[in-house]
Every structure is written in C-alpha cells, then in structure tokens.
Coordinates of C-alpha atoms in Angstrom, one line a residue:
W1 CA 82.2 112.9 138.1
L2 CA 82.2 116.7 137.8
T3 CA 85.3 118.7 136.9
L4 CA 85.2 121.9 138.8
A5 CA 88.4 123.4 137.5
P6 CA 90.6 121.8 134.8
G7 CA 94.0 123.0 136.1
A8 CA 97.1 123.5 134.0
P9 CA 99.8 121.0 132.8
P10 CA 101.5 118.8 133.8
R11 CA 98.8 116.2 133.9
P12 CA 99.3 112.8 135.5
G13 CA 100.2 109.8 133.4
E14 CA 100.2 106.1 134.0
R15 CA 103.5 106.2 135.9
S16 CA 102.8 109.4 137.9
S17 CA 102.4 110.0 141.6
V18 CA 99.7 112.5 142.4
L19 CA 99.7 114.9 145.3
A20 CA 96.1 116.0 146.2
E21 CA 94.0 117.4 148.9
L22 CA 91.0 115.1 149.5
T23 CA 87.8 115.4 151.4
A24 CA 85.2 112.6 151.7
W25 CA 81.6 112.6 153.0
T26 CA 78.9 110.0 153.2
D27 CA 75.8 110.8 151.1
D28 CA 74.1 112.2 154.2
G29 CA 76.8 114.9 154.5
T30 CA 78.8 113.3 157.3
L31 CA 82.5 114.2 157.0
V32 CA 84.6 111.0 157.2
F33 CA 88.0 112.2 156.1
S34 CA 90.0 115.3 155.0
T35 CA 93.6 115.7 154.3
Y36 CA 93.3 119.2 155.7
Q37 CA 93.3 117.4 159.1
Y38 CA 96.8 116.3 158.3
A39 CA 100.2 118.0 157.9
G40 CA 100.3 117.4 154.2
P41 CA 98.3 116.2 151.2
S42 CA 97.6 112.7 150.1
V43 CA 100.2 111.0 147.9
F44 CA 99.2 108.1 145.7
T45 CA 100.3 106.5 142.4
M46 CA 98.0 106.4 139.4
S47 CA 97.8 102.6 139.7
T48 CA 95.9 103.0 143.0
P49 CA 92.4 104.2 141.9
P50 CA 90.1 102.1 139.7
P51 CA 90.3 102.6 135.9
F52 CA 87.5 105.0 135.6
I53 CA 88.9 107.4 138.2
R54 CA 92.4 107.1 136.6
E55 CA 90.9 108.3 133.3
Q56 CA 89.3 111.3 135.0
L57 CA 92.4 112.2 137.0
A58 CA 94.4 112.2 133.7
T59 CA 92.3 115.1 132.5
L60 CA 93.2 117.3 135.4
G61 CA 96.2 119.5 135.6
V62 CA 97.9 121.1 138.7
G63 CA 95.3 123.3 140.4
G64 CA 92.5 121.2 138.9
R65 CA 89.5 120.3 141.1
A66 CA 86.8 117.6 140.8
R67 CA 84.0 116.0 142.7
G68 CA 83.0 112.3 142.4
W69 CA 79.8 110.6 143.6
F70 CA 80.1 106.9 144.4
P71 CA 76.9 104.8 144.8
R72 CA 76.9 102.2 147.6
G73 CA 79.5 99.5 147.0
T74 CA 81.3 101.3 144.1
V75 CA 84.2 102.9 146.0
G76 CA 86.4 99.9 145.4
V77 CA 89.4 98.3 147.1
W78 CA 91.4 101.5 146.9
A79 CA 89.4 102.9 149.8
P80 CA 89.4 101.7 153.4
P81 CA 87.1 98.6 154.0
A82 CA 84.7 100.6 156.2
W83 CA 83.8 102.8 153.3
R84 CA 83.2 100.1 150.7
A85 CA 79.5 99.6 151.5
L86 CA 78.8 103.4 151.8
A87 CA 77.6 105.9 149.3
M88 CA 80.4 108.5 149.1
I89 CA 81.1 112.0 147.8
I90 CA 84.8 112.8 147.4
D91 CA 86.3 116.2 146.5
L92 CA 89.9 116.3 145.1
E93 CA 92.2 119.2 144.4
L94 CA 95.3 118.2 142.4
I95 CA 98.3 120.2 143.7
G96 CA 101.2 118.3 142.2
V97 CA 102.4 115.6 139.8
R98 CA 105.7 113.7 139.8
E99 CA 107.1 110.6 138.3
S100 CA 106.5 107.6 140.5
D101 CA 109.9 106.0 140.1
A102 CA 111.2 107.7 143.2
V103 CA 110.3 109.6 146.3
Q104 CA 113.0 111.6 147.9
V105 CA 114.0 110.4 151.4
V106 CA 116.5 112.5 153.3
D107 CA 118.9 111.6 156.1
A108 CA 121.3 113.9 157.9
A109 CA 124.0 111.9 156.2
P110 CA 122.6 111.0 152.8
S111 CA 122.9 107.3 152.0
P112 CA 125.2 106.4 149.1
S113 CA 122.7 103.7 148.2
P114 CA 120.4 104.5 145.2
A115 CA 118.0 101.9 146.6
S116 CA 116.9 104.4 149.3
R117 CA 114.5 106.2 146.8
F118 CA 111.2 104.5 146.0
S119 CA 107.6 105.3 145.3
P120 CA 105.2 105.4 148.3
P121 CA 103.3 102.1 148.9
E122 CA 99.9 101.5 147.4
L123 CA 97.0 102.3 149.6
S124 CA 95.2 99.1 148.6
G125 CA 97.9 97.0 150.3
P126 CA 100.5 94.5 149.1
P127 CA 100.3 93.5 145.4
P128 CA 99.5 89.9 144.5
E129 CA 103.2 89.2 143.7
A130 CA 104.3 90.1 147.3
E131 CA 105.5 86.9 149.1
Q132 CA 104.0 85.7 152.3
I133 CA 107.0 85.2 154.6
G134 CA 105.5 85.0 158.1
S135 CA 102.4 85.5 160.1
G136 CA 100.8 88.5 158.5
V137 CA 104.1 89.5 156.9
R138 CA 104.3 90.2 153.1
A139 CA 107.5 91.0 151.2
L140 CA 108.2 92.5 147.8
R141 CA 111.7 92.9 146.4
L142 CA 112.3 96.4 145.0
A143 CA 116.0 96.3 144.1
P144 CA 118.5 93.4 143.7
G145 CA 121.7 93.1 145.7
A146 CA 125.1 91.5 145.2
G147 CA 127.4 89.1 146.9
P148 CA 126.5 86.1 149.1
P149 CA 123.3 86.1 151.1
L150 CA 123.3 87.2 154.8
S151 CA 122.5 83.7 156.1
H152 CA 125.8 83.5 158.0
A153 CA 126.1 87.2 158.9
G154 CA 126.1 88.3 162.5
R155 CA 124.8 91.8 162.1
A156 CA 123.8 93.9 159.1
E157 CA 123.7 97.6 158.7
V158 CA 120.3 98.5 157.1
E159 CA 118.4 101.6 156.0
L160 CA 114.7 101.9 156.9
T161 CA 111.9 104.1 155.5
A162 CA 108.4 103.5 156.9
W163 CA 104.8 104.5 156.1
Q164 CA 101.5 104.0 157.8
P165 CA 98.9 104.1 155.0
G166 CA 95.6 105.6 156.2
A167 CA 92.3 106.4 154.6
L168 CA 93.2 107.8 151.2
H169 CA 96.4 109.1 152.7
I170 CA 100.1 108.0 152.6
G171 CA 101.6 111.4 153.5
E172 CA 105.1 111.7 154.8
P173 CA 107.1 108.7 156.0
L174 CA 107.1 107.9 159.7
L175 CA 110.9 107.8 159.3
Q176 CA 113.1 108.5 156.4
A177 CA 116.3 106.6 155.4
R178 CA 117.1 105.8 159.1
R179 CA 120.2 103.7 159.5
S180 CA 120.1 100.8 162.0
S181 CA 121.9 97.6 162.9
I182 CA 120.1 94.3 163.0
E183 CA 121.3 91.0 164.4
V184 CA 120.3 88.8 161.4
T185 CA 119.7 85.5 163.1
R186 CA 117.7 86.9 166.0
A187 CA 115.3 89.0 164.0
G188 CA 112.3 86.8 164.9
E189 CA 109.8 86.4 162.0
L190 CA 111.9 88.6 159.8
A191 CA 115.1 86.4 160.2
A192 CA 114.2 84.2 157.2
A193 CA 113.7 87.2 154.9
L194 CA 116.9 88.9 156.1
Q195 CA 119.1 85.8 155.7
A196 CA 118.1 85.6 152.1
M197 CA 119.0 89.2 151.3
R198 CA 122.3 90.5 149.8
V199 CA 124.1 93.8 150.2
G200 CA 122.4 96.5 148.2
E201 CA 119.1 94.7 148.1
T202 CA 115.8 96.4 149.1
V203 CA 112.6 94.7 150.2
R204 CA 109.2 96.3 151.0
L205 CA 107.7 94.7 154.0
W206 CA 104.0 94.9 155.2
L207 CA 104.3 94.3 158.9
P208 CA 101.7 93.8 161.7
A209 CA 102.0 96.4 164.4
P210 CA 104.0 94.2 166.9
L211 CA 106.7 93.5 164.4
A212 CA 106.8 97.1 163.2
R213 CA 107.2 98.3 166.8
A214 CA 110.1 95.9 167.3
L215 CA 111.9 96.8 164.1
L216 CA 111.3 100.6 164.2
A217 CA 111.3 101.2 167.9
L218 CA 108.2 103.4 167.4
P219 CA 104.8 103.1 169.1
V220 CA 102.9 102.1 165.9
E221 CA 99.4 100.6 166.4
R222 CA 98.5 99.3 162.9
E223 CA 100.1 97.7 159.9
T224 CA 103.2 99.5 158.7
V225 CA 105.0 99.4 155.4
V226 CA 108.8 99.4 155.6
D227 CA 111.4 99.6 152.9
L228 CA 114.5 97.9 154.2
T229 CA 117.8 98.2 152.3
V230 CA 120.9 96.2 153.4
L231 CA 123.9 98.6 153.3
A232 CA 126.7 96.4 154.8
V233 CA 127.5 93.4 156.8
E234 CA 129.2 94.0 160.2

C-alpha cells in the first residue's frame, strides 16, 4: 500500500460510507475497471473491504490518494469473483465521506416514510443473516413495521429503491423511492415475504434478474438489490 496524498479531514470511520474514484489493472498493465467510465464514483461502506484495507483507508482524508498491490488470490471477497485469482493494482482517490446510516433517495413527491433512507448494499453480496426465501432470493429486514401482516391484503402500496452492484461500484440507484402497487397474493416467489410484512416495514431483497425485471419493470440482466417499504394497504 502506498499513500500518494494524505488528503484532509474528515477521514472515514467504522460506520462511514466512502465515495471514491477507483481504477484497477492486472499486474501486466491491463485495465479491468475504472469509475471514470461511469457517471459517478464508487460508493461503499467501510465494512466492505478486508480489515487491512479498512485500516489504510482510515488514514486518508478527502482528496487523499493511494495505490494498492494485491498478489494473486489476495483481493478477497469484496471484489468480483473473476478478479480473485489475479494479481491486481488498484488506485483510489477519496472524494467524500459520509455516515453510513442513510443514503438520500429523492422522489418528485418525497415519501413520508423515514424507512426510505438506507445505506447502499454491500458489494460482497447478502450478509450471513439474510434469510433465504425463494430460489436465489435473499431478504434482510432493515426496519420494523406495525399492525397486522399483509397476509390477507389484496394490494399494497410500496416504495422501491434498487441497485445493481458491479465491480467495485454501487453508484446511483437504478430507481429511487419509486411508488408502486403490488397484488400481494400474486407476487410469485415474493408473495411469502410480502405476506409476512407490515405497514412501515422495509426489507432488502437480493433478486435474480427475472424476478427483478418483473418487480421493477426494468430490463435488468443480473442480480439486483431492492429495498422495499410497505407504505399502505389498499
């Protein structure tokens, strides 16, 4: 690890989210990824990288730059599987730090629900405590609800925010705090999860592409992470 520029406070802590420009090469100089190819920087929480990298990131301030050399097999689970057997060189420029308890999501008509603001998902995938609720579907409760479960509801008004994590990149949501109406008992593999939810409750869902396409009505082609909040029962 080489610090090229220390930057200035604030510096990321254990509960911070980091905004950074990232560029990655293999050890033969082949470019494999750069956030400069995207509309915005990478966004990840400090719990995403392995401990050694977290320690190094904590020494950088805004404007800080560093370069890391990773021998073969040491990149770890925070990187895409295709990279894990490669020797990698990664450049990082830290351009922002924020607390990871919330990420602002904006709708034309802002939701009254405080459950519409959450940290971006981890790049490494669902955590161990996420429940398996269907074929390739994992769910993690982010906020509790109130009242009876939706098991007998006809339709529910929900709010959806979705991401498609990529190589070291979360970026902006695919959609932000979009309101939709779902027929609870006809939601396919998601029906069981929805019927157990209550008004005000939010779950984070890791969905295979076919389910994500059906839920979001977007042409997604890979696993998608969706935060779903129940706003009301119709």
